[in-house]
Short mmCIF file of C-alpha atoms in Angstrom, two decimals:
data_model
loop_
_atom_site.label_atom_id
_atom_site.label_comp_id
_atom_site.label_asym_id
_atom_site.label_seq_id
_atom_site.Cartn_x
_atom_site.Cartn_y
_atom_site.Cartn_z
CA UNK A 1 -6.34 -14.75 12.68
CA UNK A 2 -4.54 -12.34 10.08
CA UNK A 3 -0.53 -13.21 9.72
CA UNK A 4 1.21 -10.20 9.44
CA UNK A 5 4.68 -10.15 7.82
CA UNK A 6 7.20 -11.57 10.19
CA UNK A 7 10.20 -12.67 7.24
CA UNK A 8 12.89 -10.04 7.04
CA UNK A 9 12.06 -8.36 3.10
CA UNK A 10 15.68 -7.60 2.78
CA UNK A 11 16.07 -11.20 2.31
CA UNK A 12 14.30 -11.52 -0.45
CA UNK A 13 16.46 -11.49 -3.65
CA UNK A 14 14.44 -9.20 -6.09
CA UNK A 15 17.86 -8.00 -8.04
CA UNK A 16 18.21 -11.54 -8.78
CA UNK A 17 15.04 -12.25 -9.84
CA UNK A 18 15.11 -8.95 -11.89
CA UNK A 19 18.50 -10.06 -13.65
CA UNK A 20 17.28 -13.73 -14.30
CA UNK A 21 13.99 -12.27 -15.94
CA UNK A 22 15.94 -9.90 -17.85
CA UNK A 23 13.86 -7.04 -16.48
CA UNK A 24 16.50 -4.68 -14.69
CA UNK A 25 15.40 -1.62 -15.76
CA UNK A 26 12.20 0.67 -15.01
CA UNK A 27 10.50 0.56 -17.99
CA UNK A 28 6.84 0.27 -18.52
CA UNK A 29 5.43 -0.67 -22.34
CA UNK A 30 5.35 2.10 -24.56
CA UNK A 31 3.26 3.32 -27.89
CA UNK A 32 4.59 5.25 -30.87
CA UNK A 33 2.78 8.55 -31.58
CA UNK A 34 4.11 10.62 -34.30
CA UNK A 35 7.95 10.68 -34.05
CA UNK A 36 7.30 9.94 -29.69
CA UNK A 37 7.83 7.07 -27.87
CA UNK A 38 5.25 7.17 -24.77
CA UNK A 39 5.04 4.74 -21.60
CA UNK A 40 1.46 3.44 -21.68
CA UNK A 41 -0.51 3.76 -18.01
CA UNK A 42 -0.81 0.61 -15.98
CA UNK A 43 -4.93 1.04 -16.15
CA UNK A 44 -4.84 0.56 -19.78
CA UNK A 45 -1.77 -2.08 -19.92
CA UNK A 46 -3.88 -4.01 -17.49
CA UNK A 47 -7.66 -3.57 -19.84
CA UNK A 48 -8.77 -6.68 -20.95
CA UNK A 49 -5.92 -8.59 -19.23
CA UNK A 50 -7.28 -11.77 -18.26
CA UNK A 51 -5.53 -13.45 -15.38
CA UNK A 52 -4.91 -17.15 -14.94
CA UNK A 53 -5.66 -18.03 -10.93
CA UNK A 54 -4.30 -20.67 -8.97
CA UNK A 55 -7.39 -22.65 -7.55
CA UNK A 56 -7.92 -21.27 -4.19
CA UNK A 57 -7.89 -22.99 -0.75
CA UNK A 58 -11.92 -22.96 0.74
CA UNK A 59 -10.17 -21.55 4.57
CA UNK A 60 -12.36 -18.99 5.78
CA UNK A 61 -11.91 -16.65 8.59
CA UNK A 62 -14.55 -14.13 9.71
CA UNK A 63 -12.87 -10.76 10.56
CA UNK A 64 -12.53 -10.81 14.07
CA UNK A 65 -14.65 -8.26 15.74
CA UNK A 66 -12.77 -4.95 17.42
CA UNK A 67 -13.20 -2.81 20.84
CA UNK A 68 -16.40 -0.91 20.20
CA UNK A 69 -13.91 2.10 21.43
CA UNK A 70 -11.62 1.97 18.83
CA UNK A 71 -12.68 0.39 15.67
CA UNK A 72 -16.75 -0.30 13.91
CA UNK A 73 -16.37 -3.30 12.02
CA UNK A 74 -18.40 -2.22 8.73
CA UNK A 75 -18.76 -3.30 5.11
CA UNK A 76 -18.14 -1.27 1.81
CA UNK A 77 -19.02 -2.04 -1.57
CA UNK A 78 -16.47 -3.35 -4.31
CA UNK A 79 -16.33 -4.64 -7.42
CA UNK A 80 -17.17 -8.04 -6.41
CA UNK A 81 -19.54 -7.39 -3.54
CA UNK A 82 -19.23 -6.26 0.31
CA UNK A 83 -15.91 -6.62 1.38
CA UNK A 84 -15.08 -6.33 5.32
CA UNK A 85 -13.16 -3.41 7.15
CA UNK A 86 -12.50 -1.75 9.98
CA UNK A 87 -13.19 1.94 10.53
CA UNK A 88 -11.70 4.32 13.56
CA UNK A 89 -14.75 5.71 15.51
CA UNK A 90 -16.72 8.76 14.89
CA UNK A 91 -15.50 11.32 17.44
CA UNK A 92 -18.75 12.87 17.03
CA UNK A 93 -17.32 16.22 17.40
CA UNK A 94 -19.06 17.43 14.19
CA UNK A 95 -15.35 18.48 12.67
CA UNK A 96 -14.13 16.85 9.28
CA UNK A 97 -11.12 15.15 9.97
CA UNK A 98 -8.29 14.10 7.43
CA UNK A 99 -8.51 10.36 6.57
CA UNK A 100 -5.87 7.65 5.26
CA UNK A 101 -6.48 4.02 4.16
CA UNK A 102 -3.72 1.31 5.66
CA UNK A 103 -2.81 -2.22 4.12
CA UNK A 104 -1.00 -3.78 6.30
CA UNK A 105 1.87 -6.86 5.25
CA UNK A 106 1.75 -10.28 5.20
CA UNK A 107 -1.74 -11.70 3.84
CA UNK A 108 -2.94 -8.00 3.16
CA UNK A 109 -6.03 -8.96 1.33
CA UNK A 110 -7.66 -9.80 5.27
CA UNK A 111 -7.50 -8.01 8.41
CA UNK A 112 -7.28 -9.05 12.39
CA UNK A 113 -6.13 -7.71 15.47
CA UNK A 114 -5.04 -3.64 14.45
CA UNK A 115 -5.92 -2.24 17.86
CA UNK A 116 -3.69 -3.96 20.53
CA UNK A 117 -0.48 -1.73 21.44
CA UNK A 118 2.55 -3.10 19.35
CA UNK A 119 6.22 -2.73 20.37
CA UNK A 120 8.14 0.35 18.38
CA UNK A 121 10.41 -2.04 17.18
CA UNK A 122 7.57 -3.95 14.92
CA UNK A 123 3.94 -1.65 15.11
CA UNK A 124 1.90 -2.66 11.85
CA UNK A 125 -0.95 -1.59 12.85
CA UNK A 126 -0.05 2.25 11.73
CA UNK A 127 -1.77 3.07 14.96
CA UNK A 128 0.09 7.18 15.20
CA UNK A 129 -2.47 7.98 12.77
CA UNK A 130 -5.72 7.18 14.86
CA UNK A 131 -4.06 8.40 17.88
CA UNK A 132 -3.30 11.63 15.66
CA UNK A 133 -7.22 11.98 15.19
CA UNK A 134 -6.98 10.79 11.76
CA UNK A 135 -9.92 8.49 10.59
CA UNK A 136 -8.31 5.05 10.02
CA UNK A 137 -9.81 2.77 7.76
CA UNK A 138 -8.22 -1.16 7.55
CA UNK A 139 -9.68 -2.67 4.22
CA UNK A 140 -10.22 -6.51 4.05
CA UNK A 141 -10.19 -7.12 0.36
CA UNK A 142 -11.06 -9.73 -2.04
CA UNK A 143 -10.75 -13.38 -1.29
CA UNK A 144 -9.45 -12.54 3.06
CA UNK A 145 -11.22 -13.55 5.44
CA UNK A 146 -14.33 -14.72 4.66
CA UNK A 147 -14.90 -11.78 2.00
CA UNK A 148 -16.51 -12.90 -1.65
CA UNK A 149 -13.85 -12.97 -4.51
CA UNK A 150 -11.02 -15.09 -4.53
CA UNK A 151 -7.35 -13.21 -3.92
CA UNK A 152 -5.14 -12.06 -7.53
CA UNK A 153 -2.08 -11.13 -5.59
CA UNK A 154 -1.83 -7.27 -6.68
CA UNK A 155 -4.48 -7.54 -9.36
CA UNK A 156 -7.89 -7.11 -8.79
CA UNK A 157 -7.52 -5.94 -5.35
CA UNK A 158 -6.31 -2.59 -6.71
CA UNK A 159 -9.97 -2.02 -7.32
CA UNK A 160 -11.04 -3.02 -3.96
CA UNK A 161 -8.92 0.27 -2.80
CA UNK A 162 -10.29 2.29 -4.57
CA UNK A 163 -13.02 1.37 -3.78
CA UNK A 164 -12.46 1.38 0.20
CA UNK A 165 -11.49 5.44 -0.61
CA UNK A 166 -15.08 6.04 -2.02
CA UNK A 167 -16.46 4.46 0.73
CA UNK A 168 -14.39 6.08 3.16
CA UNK A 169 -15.16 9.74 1.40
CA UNK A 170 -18.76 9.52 2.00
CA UNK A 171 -18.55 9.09 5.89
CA UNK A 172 -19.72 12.39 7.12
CA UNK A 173 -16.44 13.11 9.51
CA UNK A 174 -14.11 12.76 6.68
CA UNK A 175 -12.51 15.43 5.12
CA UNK A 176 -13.28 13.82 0.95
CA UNK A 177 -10.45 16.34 -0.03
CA UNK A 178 -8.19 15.17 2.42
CA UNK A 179 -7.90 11.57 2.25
CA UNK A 180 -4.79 9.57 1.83
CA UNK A 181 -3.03 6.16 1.47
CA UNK A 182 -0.52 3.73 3.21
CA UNK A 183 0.74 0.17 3.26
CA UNK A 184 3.84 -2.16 4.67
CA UNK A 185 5.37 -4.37 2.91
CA UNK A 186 3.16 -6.36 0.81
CA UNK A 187 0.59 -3.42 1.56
CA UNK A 188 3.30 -0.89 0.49
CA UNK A 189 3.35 -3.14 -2.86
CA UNK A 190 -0.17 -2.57 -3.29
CA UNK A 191 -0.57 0.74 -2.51
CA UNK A 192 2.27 1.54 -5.34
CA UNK A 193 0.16 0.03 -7.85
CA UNK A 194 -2.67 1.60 -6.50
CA UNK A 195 -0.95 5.15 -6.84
CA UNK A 196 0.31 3.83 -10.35
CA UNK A 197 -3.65 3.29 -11.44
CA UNK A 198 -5.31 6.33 -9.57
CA UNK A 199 -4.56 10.12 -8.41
CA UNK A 200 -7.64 9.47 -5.93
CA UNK A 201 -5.41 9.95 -3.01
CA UNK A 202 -3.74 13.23 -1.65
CA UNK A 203 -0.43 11.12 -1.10
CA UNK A 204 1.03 8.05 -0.87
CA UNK A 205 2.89 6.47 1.72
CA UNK A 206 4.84 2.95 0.80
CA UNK A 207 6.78 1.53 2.83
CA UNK A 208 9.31 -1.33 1.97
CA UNK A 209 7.09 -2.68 -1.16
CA UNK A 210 8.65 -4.76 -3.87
CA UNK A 211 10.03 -3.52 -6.79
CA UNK A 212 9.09 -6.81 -8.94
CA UNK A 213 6.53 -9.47 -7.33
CA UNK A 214 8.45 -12.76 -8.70
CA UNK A 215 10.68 -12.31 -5.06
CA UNK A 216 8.09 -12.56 -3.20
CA UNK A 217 7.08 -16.50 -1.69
CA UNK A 218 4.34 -18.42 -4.06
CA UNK A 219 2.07 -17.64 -1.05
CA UNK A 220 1.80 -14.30 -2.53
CA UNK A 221 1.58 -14.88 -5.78
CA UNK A 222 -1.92 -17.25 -6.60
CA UNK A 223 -1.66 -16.44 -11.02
CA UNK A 224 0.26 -18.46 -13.61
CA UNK A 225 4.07 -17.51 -12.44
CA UNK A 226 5.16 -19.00 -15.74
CA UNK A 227 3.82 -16.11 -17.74
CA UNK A 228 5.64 -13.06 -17.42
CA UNK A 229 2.77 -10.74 -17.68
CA UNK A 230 1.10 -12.00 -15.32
CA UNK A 231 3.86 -10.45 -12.90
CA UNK A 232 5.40 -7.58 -14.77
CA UNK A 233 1.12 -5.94 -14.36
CA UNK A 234 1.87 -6.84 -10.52
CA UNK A 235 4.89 -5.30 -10.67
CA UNK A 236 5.22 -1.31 -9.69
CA UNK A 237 8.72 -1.07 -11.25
CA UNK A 238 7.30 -0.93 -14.81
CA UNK A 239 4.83 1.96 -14.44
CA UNK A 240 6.29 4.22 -12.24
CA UNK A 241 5.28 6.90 -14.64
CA UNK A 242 1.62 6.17 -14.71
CA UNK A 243 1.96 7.81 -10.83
CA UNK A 244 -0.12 11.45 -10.62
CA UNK A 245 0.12 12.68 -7.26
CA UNK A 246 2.33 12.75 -4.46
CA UNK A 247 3.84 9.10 -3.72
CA UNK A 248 7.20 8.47 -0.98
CA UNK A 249 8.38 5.17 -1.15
CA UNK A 250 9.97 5.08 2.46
CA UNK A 251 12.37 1.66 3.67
CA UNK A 252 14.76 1.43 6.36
CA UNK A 253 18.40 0.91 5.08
CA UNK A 254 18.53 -2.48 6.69
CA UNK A 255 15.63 -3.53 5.26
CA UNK A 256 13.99 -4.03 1.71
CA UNK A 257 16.51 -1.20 0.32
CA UNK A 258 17.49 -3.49 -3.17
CA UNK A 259 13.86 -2.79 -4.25
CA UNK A 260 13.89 0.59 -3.55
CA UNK A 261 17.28 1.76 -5.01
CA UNK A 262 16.02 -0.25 -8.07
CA UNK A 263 13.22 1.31 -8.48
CA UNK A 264 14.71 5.44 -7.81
CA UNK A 265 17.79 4.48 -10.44
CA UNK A 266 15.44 4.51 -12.83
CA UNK A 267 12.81 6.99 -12.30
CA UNK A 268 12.48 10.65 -13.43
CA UNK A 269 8.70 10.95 -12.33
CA UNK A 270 9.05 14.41 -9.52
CA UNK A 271 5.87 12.85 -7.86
CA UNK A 272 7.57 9.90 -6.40
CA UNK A 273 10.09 10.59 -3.59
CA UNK A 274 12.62 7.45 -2.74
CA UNK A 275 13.61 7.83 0.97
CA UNK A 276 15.74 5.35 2.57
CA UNK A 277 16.12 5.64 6.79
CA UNK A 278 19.44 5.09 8.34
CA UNK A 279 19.83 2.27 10.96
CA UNK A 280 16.32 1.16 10.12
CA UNK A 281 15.72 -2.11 9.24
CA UNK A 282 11.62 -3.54 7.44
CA UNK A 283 9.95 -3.04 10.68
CA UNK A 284 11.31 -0.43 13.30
CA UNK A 285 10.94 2.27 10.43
CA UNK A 286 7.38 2.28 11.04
CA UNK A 287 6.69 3.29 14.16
CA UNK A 288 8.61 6.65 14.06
CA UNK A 289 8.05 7.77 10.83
CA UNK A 290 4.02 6.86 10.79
CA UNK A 291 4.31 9.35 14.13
CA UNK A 292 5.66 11.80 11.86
CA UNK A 293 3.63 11.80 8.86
CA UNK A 294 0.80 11.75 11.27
CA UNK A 295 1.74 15.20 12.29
CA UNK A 296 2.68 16.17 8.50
CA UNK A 297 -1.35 15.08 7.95
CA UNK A 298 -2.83 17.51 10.11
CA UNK A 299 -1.05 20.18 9.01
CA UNK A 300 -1.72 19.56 5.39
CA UNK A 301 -4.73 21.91 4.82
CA UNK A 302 -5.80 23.81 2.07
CA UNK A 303 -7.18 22.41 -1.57
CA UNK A 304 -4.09 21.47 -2.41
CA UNK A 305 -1.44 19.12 -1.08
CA UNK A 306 1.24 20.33 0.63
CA UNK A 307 2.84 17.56 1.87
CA UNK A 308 7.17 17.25 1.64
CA UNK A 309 9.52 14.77 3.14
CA UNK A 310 13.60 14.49 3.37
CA UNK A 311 15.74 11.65 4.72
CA UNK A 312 17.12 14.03 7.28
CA UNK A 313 13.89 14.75 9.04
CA UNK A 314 12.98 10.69 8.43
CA UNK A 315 16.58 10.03 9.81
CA UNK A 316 16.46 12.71 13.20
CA UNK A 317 12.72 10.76 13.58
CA UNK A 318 14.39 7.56 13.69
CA UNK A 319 17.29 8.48 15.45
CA UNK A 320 15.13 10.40 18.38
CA UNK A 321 12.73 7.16 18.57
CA UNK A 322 15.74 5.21 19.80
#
């Protein structure tokens, strides 16, 4: 069965590991043109990077299969073949309906139990959205469960989002204009590179990710540790101004906050939004502020998006959920 994350981010010291590597700041390579100095994008830092992989363990775990009333277990197509997923159901009502694509923590590259009811103090499974009406799709990706592919830890499985969004904007209840993207933790990680590589989503929703990789556990991290580029292309503090469309970094104070003040000190990129949630810690900030930006969803209509977010309406969400 999919772990999700259960160790307490905040304890994870990324500012050291940023000072040790000598990689405090928020820069991302750059090119000289003319007399400029310009950041190159993550896609093309990462084009014809080949990564060194850890051999893999051969554990396999079939994705579990979900109430017929909630969830269709399905298959889309990716880069290196049909990868699992889950998918809300159709509520056959003939309506196109907003859309968002979750990764949840912990071993996000597979997927398990996202429909049992979760206490407010600790709901991964993002669940406000399908309640809101919102088709929720839950991605296994390359290497989890007992998908093809082996896992790159923030690599390859950038691709396999994508891909899960194409597959998800062909569905014939889905709104393709209207689709959008989340993740916790180690998902929020992802989904931050995935924003850095793409404008393919309507907006972004990270919550608690890492600003560098290298303080994350080695179970996370199956490449060559010992070469820096290998992490620093994992690594969403470097490119934060590849990012093209609306992206809010969200973590309670009590949580992963280190990674996310890091990150905001250095970025001048208007798209992403750095939101920090008093007397939230990794895990209680999800449940009330999912709720809300379930709500902000459906009333983001119209060809273009329209979403905003402050840390007083994040903070009177938390504080009323208490």
């Amino acid at each position: 069965m999919k772990r999700l994350l259960t160790f307490a981010a905040a304890a994870i010291p990324l500012m050291a590991v940023l000072a040790a590597f000598g990689c405090g700041d928020n820069r991302s390579d750059t090119v000289i043109q003319g007399e400029a100095t310009v950041p190159v994008a993550l896609v093309d830092a990462r084009r014809g990077f080949k990564s060194v992989l850890r051999p893999a363990g051969n554990r396999k775990e079939a994705v579990p299969q979900p109430p017929p009333n909630v969830f269709t277990k399905i298959t889309y197509p990716s880069p290196v073949g049909p990868l699992a997923g889950y998918l809300s159901v159709d509520p056959r009502d003939g309506q196109k309906h907003p859309a968002i694509v979750w990764i949840t923590g912990g071993d996000c590259n597979s997927i398990g139990d996202m429909w049992s009811e979760a206490p407010p103090s600790n709901d991964q499974t993002a669940s406000a959205f399908r309640k809101a009406g919102i088709i929720t799709m839950f991605p296994a990706l390359r290497g989890g469960n007992d998908n093809p592919g082996v896992k790159e830890g923030f690599l390859g499985e950038v691709d396999d989002v994508l891909a899960a969004a194409d597959f998800l904007s062909q569905q014939p209840n889905v709104d393709a204009n209207r689709i959008y993207l989340g993740g916790h933790s180690t998902g929020g990680t992802l989904v931050l590179l995935v924003a850095e590589s793409s404008d393919r989503f309507r907006a972004v929703f990270s919550f608690g990710p890492a600003s560098d990789v290298r303080g994350y556990p080695d179970e996370f991290l199956p490449f060559d540790t010992s070469n820096p580029r290998e992490s620093e292309l994992r690594s969403p503090v470097y490119w934060l101004t590849s990012i093209r469309s609306p992206v809010f970094v969200i973590e309670g104070m009590g949580g992963n906050h280190d990674s996310l003040q890091e990150m905001a000190r250095g970025s001048a990129n208007p798209q992403v939004h750095f939101l920090a949630v008093k007397g939230a810690n990794h895990f209680d900030v999800l449940a009330p502020v999912c709720a809300l930006l379930a709500g902000k969803i459906l009333r983001d209509v119209g060809n273009a998006g329209g979403i905003a977010l402050t840390e007083p309406e994040l903070n009177d969400a938390f504080a009323r959920s208490r």
